[in-house]
mmCIF file with all atom_site columns, C-alpha atoms in Angstrom:
data_model
loop_
_atom_site.group_PDB
_atom_site.id
_atom_site.type_symbol
_atom_site.label_atom_id
_atom_site.label_alt_id
_atom_site.label_comp_id
_atom_site.label_asym_id
_atom_site.label_entity_id
_atom_site.label_seq_id
_atom_site.pdbx_PDB_ins_code
_atom_site.Cartn_x
_atom_site.Cartn_y
_atom_site.Cartn_z
_atom_site.occupancy
_atom_site.B_iso_or_equiv
_atom_site.pdbx_formal_charge
_atom_site.auth_seq_id
_atom_site.auth_comp_id
_atom_site.auth_asym_id
_atom_site.auth_atom_id
_atom_site.pdbx_PDB_model_num
ATOM 1   C CA . GLN Q 1 1   ? -88.622  4.430  164.879 1.00 78.00 ? 141 GLN Q CA 1
ATOM 2   C CA . VAL Q 1 2   ? -87.415  6.345  167.923 1.00 86.00 ? 142 VAL Q CA 1
ATOM 3   C CA . GLN Q 1 3   ? -85.007  4.787  170.400 1.00 93.00 ? 143 GLN Q CA 1
ATOM 4   C CA . LEU Q 1 4   ? -84.601  6.143  173.921 1.00 95.00 ? 144 LEU Q CA 1
ATOM 5   C CA . VAL Q 1 5   ? -81.905  5.327  176.481 1.00 95.00 ? 145 VAL Q CA 1
ATOM 6   C CA . GLU Q 1 6   ? -82.018  6.497  180.105 1.00 96.00 ? 146 GLU Q CA 1
ATOM 7   C CA . SER Q 1 7   ? -79.015  6.952  182.365 1.00 96.00 ? 147 SER Q CA 1
ATOM 8   C CA . GLY Q 1 8   ? -78.119  8.538  185.700 1.00 97.00 ? 148 GLY Q CA 1
ATOM 9   C CA . GLY Q 1 9   ? -80.104  6.387  188.102 1.00 97.00 ? 149 GLY Q CA 1
ATOM 10  C CA . GLY Q 1 10  ? -78.702  5.171  191.381 1.00 98.00 ? 150 GLY Q CA 1
ATOM 11  C CA . THR Q 1 11  ? -79.083  5.191  195.148 1.00 98.00 ? 151 THR Q CA 1
ATOM 12  C CA . VAL Q 1 12  ? -79.065  8.350  197.278 1.00 98.00 ? 152 VAL Q CA 1
ATOM 13  C CA . GLN Q 1 13  ? -80.031  9.382  200.781 1.00 98.00 ? 153 GLN Q CA 1
ATOM 14  C CA . ALA Q 1 14  ? -83.197  11.339 201.459 1.00 98.00 ? 154 ALA Q CA 1
ATOM 15  C CA . GLY Q 1 15  ? -82.662  15.017 200.690 1.00 98.00 ? 155 GLY Q CA 1
ATOM 16  C CA . GLY Q 1 16  ? -80.081  14.281 198.024 1.00 98.00 ? 156 GLY Q CA 1
ATOM 17  C CA . SER Q 1 17  ? -80.140  14.842 194.272 1.00 98.00 ? 157 SER Q CA 1
ATOM 18  C CA . LEU Q 1 18  ? -79.867  12.907 191.030 1.00 98.00 ? 158 LEU Q CA 1
ATOM 19  C CA . ARG Q 1 19  ? -79.888  13.930 187.376 1.00 98.00 ? 159 ARG Q CA 1
ATOM 20  C CA . LEU Q 1 20  ? -81.401  11.557 184.833 1.00 98.00 ? 160 LEU Q CA 1
ATOM 21  C CA . SER Q 1 21  ? -80.638  11.761 181.123 1.00 98.00 ? 161 SER Q CA 1
ATOM 22  C CA . CYS Q 1 22  ? -82.535  10.470 178.108 1.00 97.00 ? 162 CYS Q CA 1
ATOM 23  C CA . ALA Q 1 23  ? -80.715  10.163 174.792 1.00 95.00 ? 163 ALA Q CA 1
ATOM 24  C CA . ALA Q 1 24  ? -82.967  9.961  171.741 1.00 91.00 ? 164 ALA Q CA 1
ATOM 25  C CA . SER Q 1 25  ? -82.241  8.824  168.206 1.00 88.00 ? 165 SER Q CA 1
ATOM 26  C CA . GLY Q 1 26  ? -84.020  7.816  165.025 1.00 77.00 ? 166 GLY Q CA 1
ATOM 27  C CA . ARG Q 1 27  ? -85.922  10.910 163.898 1.00 71.00 ? 167 ARG Q CA 1
ATOM 28  C CA . THR Q 1 28  ? -86.510  14.624 164.275 1.00 63.00 ? 168 THR Q CA 1
ATOM 29  C CA . PHE Q 1 29  ? -88.398  15.733 167.379 1.00 73.00 ? 169 PHE Q CA 1
ATOM 30  C CA . SER Q 1 30  ? -90.041  18.855 166.043 1.00 78.00 ? 170 SER Q CA 1
ATOM 31  C CA . GLY Q 1 31  ? -93.563  19.054 167.461 1.00 86.00 ? 171 GLY Q CA 1
ATOM 32  C CA . ALA Q 1 32  ? -92.964  16.256 169.965 1.00 92.00 ? 172 ALA Q CA 1
ATOM 33  C CA . THR Q 1 33  ? -93.468  16.122 173.717 1.00 95.00 ? 173 THR Q CA 1
ATOM 34  C CA . MET Q 1 34  ? -90.795  14.507 175.876 1.00 95.00 ? 174 MET Q CA 1
ATOM 35  C CA . GLY Q 1 35  ? -91.801  13.047 179.215 1.00 97.00 ? 175 GLY Q CA 1
ATOM 36  C CA . TRP Q 1 36  ? -90.648  11.282 182.356 1.00 98.00 ? 176 TRP Q CA 1
ATOM 37  C CA . PHE Q 1 37  ? -92.711  8.642  184.147 1.00 98.00 ? 177 PHE Q CA 1
ATOM 38  C CA . ARG Q 1 38  ? -92.058  6.373  187.109 1.00 98.00 ? 178 ARG Q CA 1
ATOM 39  C CA . GLN Q 1 39  ? -93.400  3.142  188.522 1.00 98.00 ? 179 GLN Q CA 1
ATOM 40  C CA . ALA Q 1 40  ? -92.842  1.744  191.994 1.00 96.00 ? 180 ALA Q CA 1
ATOM 41  C CA . PRO Q 1 41  ? -93.431  -1.919 192.919 1.00 91.00 ? 181 PRO Q CA 1
ATOM 42  C CA . GLY Q 1 42  ? -97.132  -2.606 193.347 1.00 93.00 ? 182 GLY Q CA 1
ATOM 43  C CA . LYS Q 1 43  ? -98.139  0.782  191.960 1.00 95.00 ? 183 LYS Q CA 1
ATOM 44  C CA . GLY Q 1 44  ? -99.266  2.095  188.593 1.00 96.00 ? 184 GLY Q CA 1
ATOM 45  C CA . ARG Q 1 45  ? -97.233  4.233  186.259 1.00 96.00 ? 185 ARG Q CA 1
ATOM 46  C CA . GLU Q 1 46  ? -97.125  7.874  187.405 1.00 98.00 ? 186 GLU Q CA 1
ATOM 47  C CA . PHE Q 1 47  ? -96.569  11.003 185.339 1.00 98.00 ? 187 PHE Q CA 1
ATOM 48  C CA . VAL Q 1 48  ? -93.544  12.999 186.534 1.00 98.00 ? 188 VAL Q CA 1
ATOM 49  C CA . ALA Q 1 49  ? -92.784  15.772 184.031 1.00 98.00 ? 189 ALA Q CA 1
ATOM 50  C CA . SER Q 1 50  ? -92.952  16.746 180.366 1.00 98.00 ? 190 SER Q CA 1
ATOM 51  C CA . ILE Q 1 51  ? -91.506  19.339 178.014 1.00 96.00 ? 191 ILE Q CA 1
ATOM 52  C CA . PHE Q 1 52  ? -92.641  20.417 174.557 1.00 94.00 ? 192 PHE Q CA 1
ATOM 53  C CA . TRP Q 1 53  ? -89.638  20.157 172.253 1.00 90.00 ? 193 TRP Q CA 1
ATOM 54  C CA . SER Q 1 54  ? -90.178  23.268 170.152 1.00 89.00 ? 194 SER Q CA 1
ATOM 55  C CA . THR Q 1 55  ? -91.360  25.737 172.811 1.00 91.00 ? 195 THR Q CA 1
ATOM 56  C CA . GLY Q 1 56  ? -89.849  24.489 176.063 1.00 93.00 ? 196 GLY Q CA 1
ATOM 57  C CA . ILE Q 1 57  ? -93.196  24.612 177.871 1.00 96.00 ? 197 ILE Q CA 1
ATOM 58  C CA . THR Q 1 58  ? -93.122  22.261 180.857 1.00 98.00 ? 198 THR Q CA 1
ATOM 59  C CA . ARG Q 1 59  ? -95.605  20.397 183.038 1.00 98.00 ? 199 ARG Q CA 1
ATOM 60  C CA . TYR Q 1 60  ? -95.112  18.555 186.333 1.00 98.00 ? 200 TYR Q CA 1
ATOM 61  C CA . GLY Q 1 61  ? -96.942  16.028 188.409 1.00 98.00 ? 201 GLY Q CA 1
ATOM 62  C CA . ASP Q 1 62  ? -98.223  17.330 191.733 1.00 97.00 ? 202 ASP Q CA 1
ATOM 63  C CA . SER Q 1 63  ? -95.938  15.077 193.763 1.00 97.00 ? 203 SER Q CA 1
ATOM 64  C CA . VAL Q 1 64  ? -92.731  16.538 192.275 1.00 98.00 ? 204 VAL Q CA 1
ATOM 65  C CA . LYS Q 1 65  ? -93.582  20.218 191.734 1.00 97.00 ? 205 LYS Q CA 1
ATOM 66  C CA . GLY Q 1 66  ? -90.909  22.459 193.199 1.00 97.00 ? 206 GLY Q CA 1
ATOM 67  C CA . ARG Q 1 67  ? -88.402  19.607 193.503 1.00 98.00 ? 207 ARG Q CA 1
ATOM 68  C CA . PHE Q 1 68  ? -87.864  18.254 189.975 1.00 98.00 ? 208 PHE Q CA 1
ATOM 69  C CA . THR Q 1 69  ? -86.927  20.140 186.808 1.00 98.00 ? 209 THR Q CA 1
ATOM 70  C CA . ILE Q 1 70  ? -87.151  18.867 183.235 1.00 98.00 ? 210 ILE Q CA 1
ATOM 71  C CA . SER Q 1 71  ? -84.917  20.371 180.552 1.00 97.00 ? 211 SER Q CA 1
ATOM 72  C CA . LYS Q 1 72  ? -83.685  19.640 177.035 1.00 95.00 ? 212 LYS Q CA 1
ATOM 73  C CA . ASP Q 1 73  ? -80.745  20.060 174.691 1.00 92.00 ? 213 ASP Q CA 1
ATOM 74  C CA . ASN Q 1 74  ? -82.006  20.288 171.121 1.00 87.00 ? 214 ASN Q CA 1
ATOM 75  C CA . ALA Q 1 75  ? -78.527  20.009 169.594 1.00 87.00 ? 215 ALA Q CA 1
ATOM 76  C CA . LYS Q 1 76  ? -77.896  16.712 171.397 1.00 90.00 ? 216 LYS Q CA 1
ATOM 77  C CA . ASP Q 1 77  ? -81.417  15.285 171.000 1.00 89.00 ? 217 ASP Q CA 1
ATOM 78  C CA . ALA Q 1 78  ? -81.446  14.734 174.727 1.00 94.00 ? 218 ALA Q CA 1
ATOM 79  C CA . PHE Q 1 79  ? -83.578  15.685 177.706 1.00 95.00 ? 219 PHE Q CA 1
ATOM 80  C CA . TYR Q 1 80  ? -83.024  15.544 181.440 1.00 98.00 ? 220 TYR Q CA 1
ATOM 81  C CA . LEU Q 1 81  ? -84.675  15.309 184.823 1.00 98.00 ? 221 LEU Q CA 1
ATOM 82  C CA . GLN Q 1 82  ? -82.972  17.100 187.704 1.00 98.00 ? 222 GLN Q CA 1
ATOM 83  C CA . MET Q 1 83  ? -84.299  15.648 190.958 1.00 98.00 ? 223 MET Q CA 1
ATOM 84  C CA . ASN Q 1 84  ? -83.670  17.567 194.179 1.00 98.00 ? 224 ASN Q CA 1
ATOM 85  C CA . SER Q 1 85  ? -84.861  17.084 197.751 1.00 98.00 ? 225 SER Q CA 1
ATOM 86  C CA . LEU Q 1 86  ? -85.465  13.422 197.062 1.00 98.00 ? 226 LEU Q CA 1
ATOM 87  C CA . LYS Q 1 87  ? -87.794  11.472 199.323 1.00 98.00 ? 227 LYS Q CA 1
ATOM 88  C CA . PRO Q 1 88  ? -88.075  7.718  199.952 1.00 98.00 ? 228 PRO Q CA 1
ATOM 89  C CA . GLU Q 1 89  ? -91.421  7.786  198.132 1.00 97.00 ? 229 GLU Q CA 1
ATOM 90  C CA . ASP Q 1 90  ? -89.561  8.866  194.981 1.00 98.00 ? 230 ASP Q CA 1
ATOM 91  C CA . THR Q 1 91  ? -88.059  5.380  194.815 1.00 98.00 ? 231 THR Q CA 1
ATOM 92  C CA . ALA Q 1 92  ? -89.167  3.861  191.512 1.00 98.00 ? 232 ALA Q CA 1
ATOM 93  C CA . HIS Q 1 93  ? -88.144  2.763  188.063 1.00 98.00 ? 233 HIS Q CA 1
ATOM 94  C CA . TYR Q 1 94  ? -87.997  5.908  185.906 1.00 98.00 ? 234 TYR Q CA 1
ATOM 95  C CA . TYR Q 1 95  ? -88.793  5.924  182.192 1.00 98.00 ? 235 TYR Q CA 1
ATOM 96  C CA . CYS Q 1 96  ? -88.376  8.553  179.502 1.00 97.00 ? 236 CYS Q CA 1
ATOM 97  C CA . ALA Q 1 97  ? -90.889  8.695  176.666 1.00 97.00 ? 237 ALA Q CA 1
ATOM 98  C CA . VAL Q 1 98  ? -91.831  10.612 173.510 1.00 95.00 ? 238 VAL Q CA 1
ATOM 99  C CA . MET Q 1 99  ? -95.252  11.635 172.205 1.00 94.00 ? 239 MET Q CA 1
ATOM 100 C CA . THR Q 1 100 ? -95.364  12.670 168.546 1.00 88.00 ? 240 THR Q CA 1
ATOM 101 C CA . SER Q 1 101 ? -97.303  15.711 167.363 1.00 84.00 ? 241 SER Q CA 1
ATOM 102 C CA . TRP Q 1 102 ? -100.070 13.609 165.795 1.00 83.00 ? 242 TRP Q CA 1
ATOM 103 C CA . ASN Q 1 103 ? -100.688 11.497 168.920 1.00 85.00 ? 243 ASN Q CA 1
ATOM 104 C CA . THR Q 1 104 ? -102.221 12.163 172.321 1.00 87.00 ? 244 THR Q CA 1
ATOM 105 C CA . VAL Q 1 105 ? -100.363 9.324  174.071 1.00 93.00 ? 245 VAL Q CA 1
ATOM 106 C CA . TYR Q 1 106 ? -96.690  8.492  174.522 1.00 94.00 ? 246 TYR Q CA 1
ATOM 107 C CA . SER Q 1 107 ? -95.655  6.038  171.808 1.00 92.00 ? 247 SER Q CA 1
ATOM 108 C CA . TYR Q 1 108 ? -91.940  5.529  172.429 1.00 94.00 ? 248 TYR Q CA 1
ATOM 109 C CA . TRP Q 1 109 ? -90.376  4.389  175.702 1.00 96.00 ? 249 TRP Q CA 1
ATOM 110 C CA . GLY Q 1 110 ? -86.922  3.755  177.087 1.00 96.00 ? 250 GLY Q CA 1
ATOM 111 C CA . GLN Q 1 111 ? -85.963  0.698  179.124 1.00 96.00 ? 251 GLN Q CA 1
ATOM 112 C CA . GLY Q 1 112 ? -85.968  2.637  182.381 1.00 96.00 ? 252 GLY Q CA 1
ATOM 113 C CA . THR Q 1 113 ? -83.455  3.330  185.128 1.00 97.00 ? 253 THR Q CA 1
ATOM 114 C CA . GLN Q 1 114 ? -83.773  2.598  188.846 1.00 98.00 ? 254 GLN Q CA 1
ATOM 115 C CA . VAL Q 1 115 ? -83.812  5.383  191.430 1.00 98.00 ? 255 VAL Q CA 1
ATOM 116 C CA . THR Q 1 116 ? -83.628  4.374  195.090 1.00 98.00 ? 256 THR Q CA 1
ATOM 117 C CA . VAL Q 1 117 ? -83.870  6.890  197.936 1.00 98.00 ? 257 VAL Q CA 1
ATOM 118 C CA . SER Q 1 118 ? -82.943  5.653  201.405 1.00 97.00 ? 258 SER Q CA 1
ATOM 119 C CA . SER Q 1 119 ? -84.300  7.066  204.667 1.00 92.00 ? 259 SER Q CA 1
#
């Protein structure tokens, strides 16, 4: 089993920045994909960013390209989401997740952390 814990959420003004962290435990992450998702009230879950653990290859959702950056620290079994130029529409509950090498969907999820961006 993999356990994930998010931290770093909070409230900021539009144009500000936040850095989210996801601490992972329970197993090796070789071959895994780490991802960030978000969900606002009344809306479906939205893909934000992902990073392949072994290669560092990244992918971003269209709404955050150029503003958000995903990164990882293999030694700490942790990954991060640096969010810059935040907009009110970025307000959501943010989740980190892990997809194993033998799956095509994310199987492990954290409890989430709230990000609120004021106008």
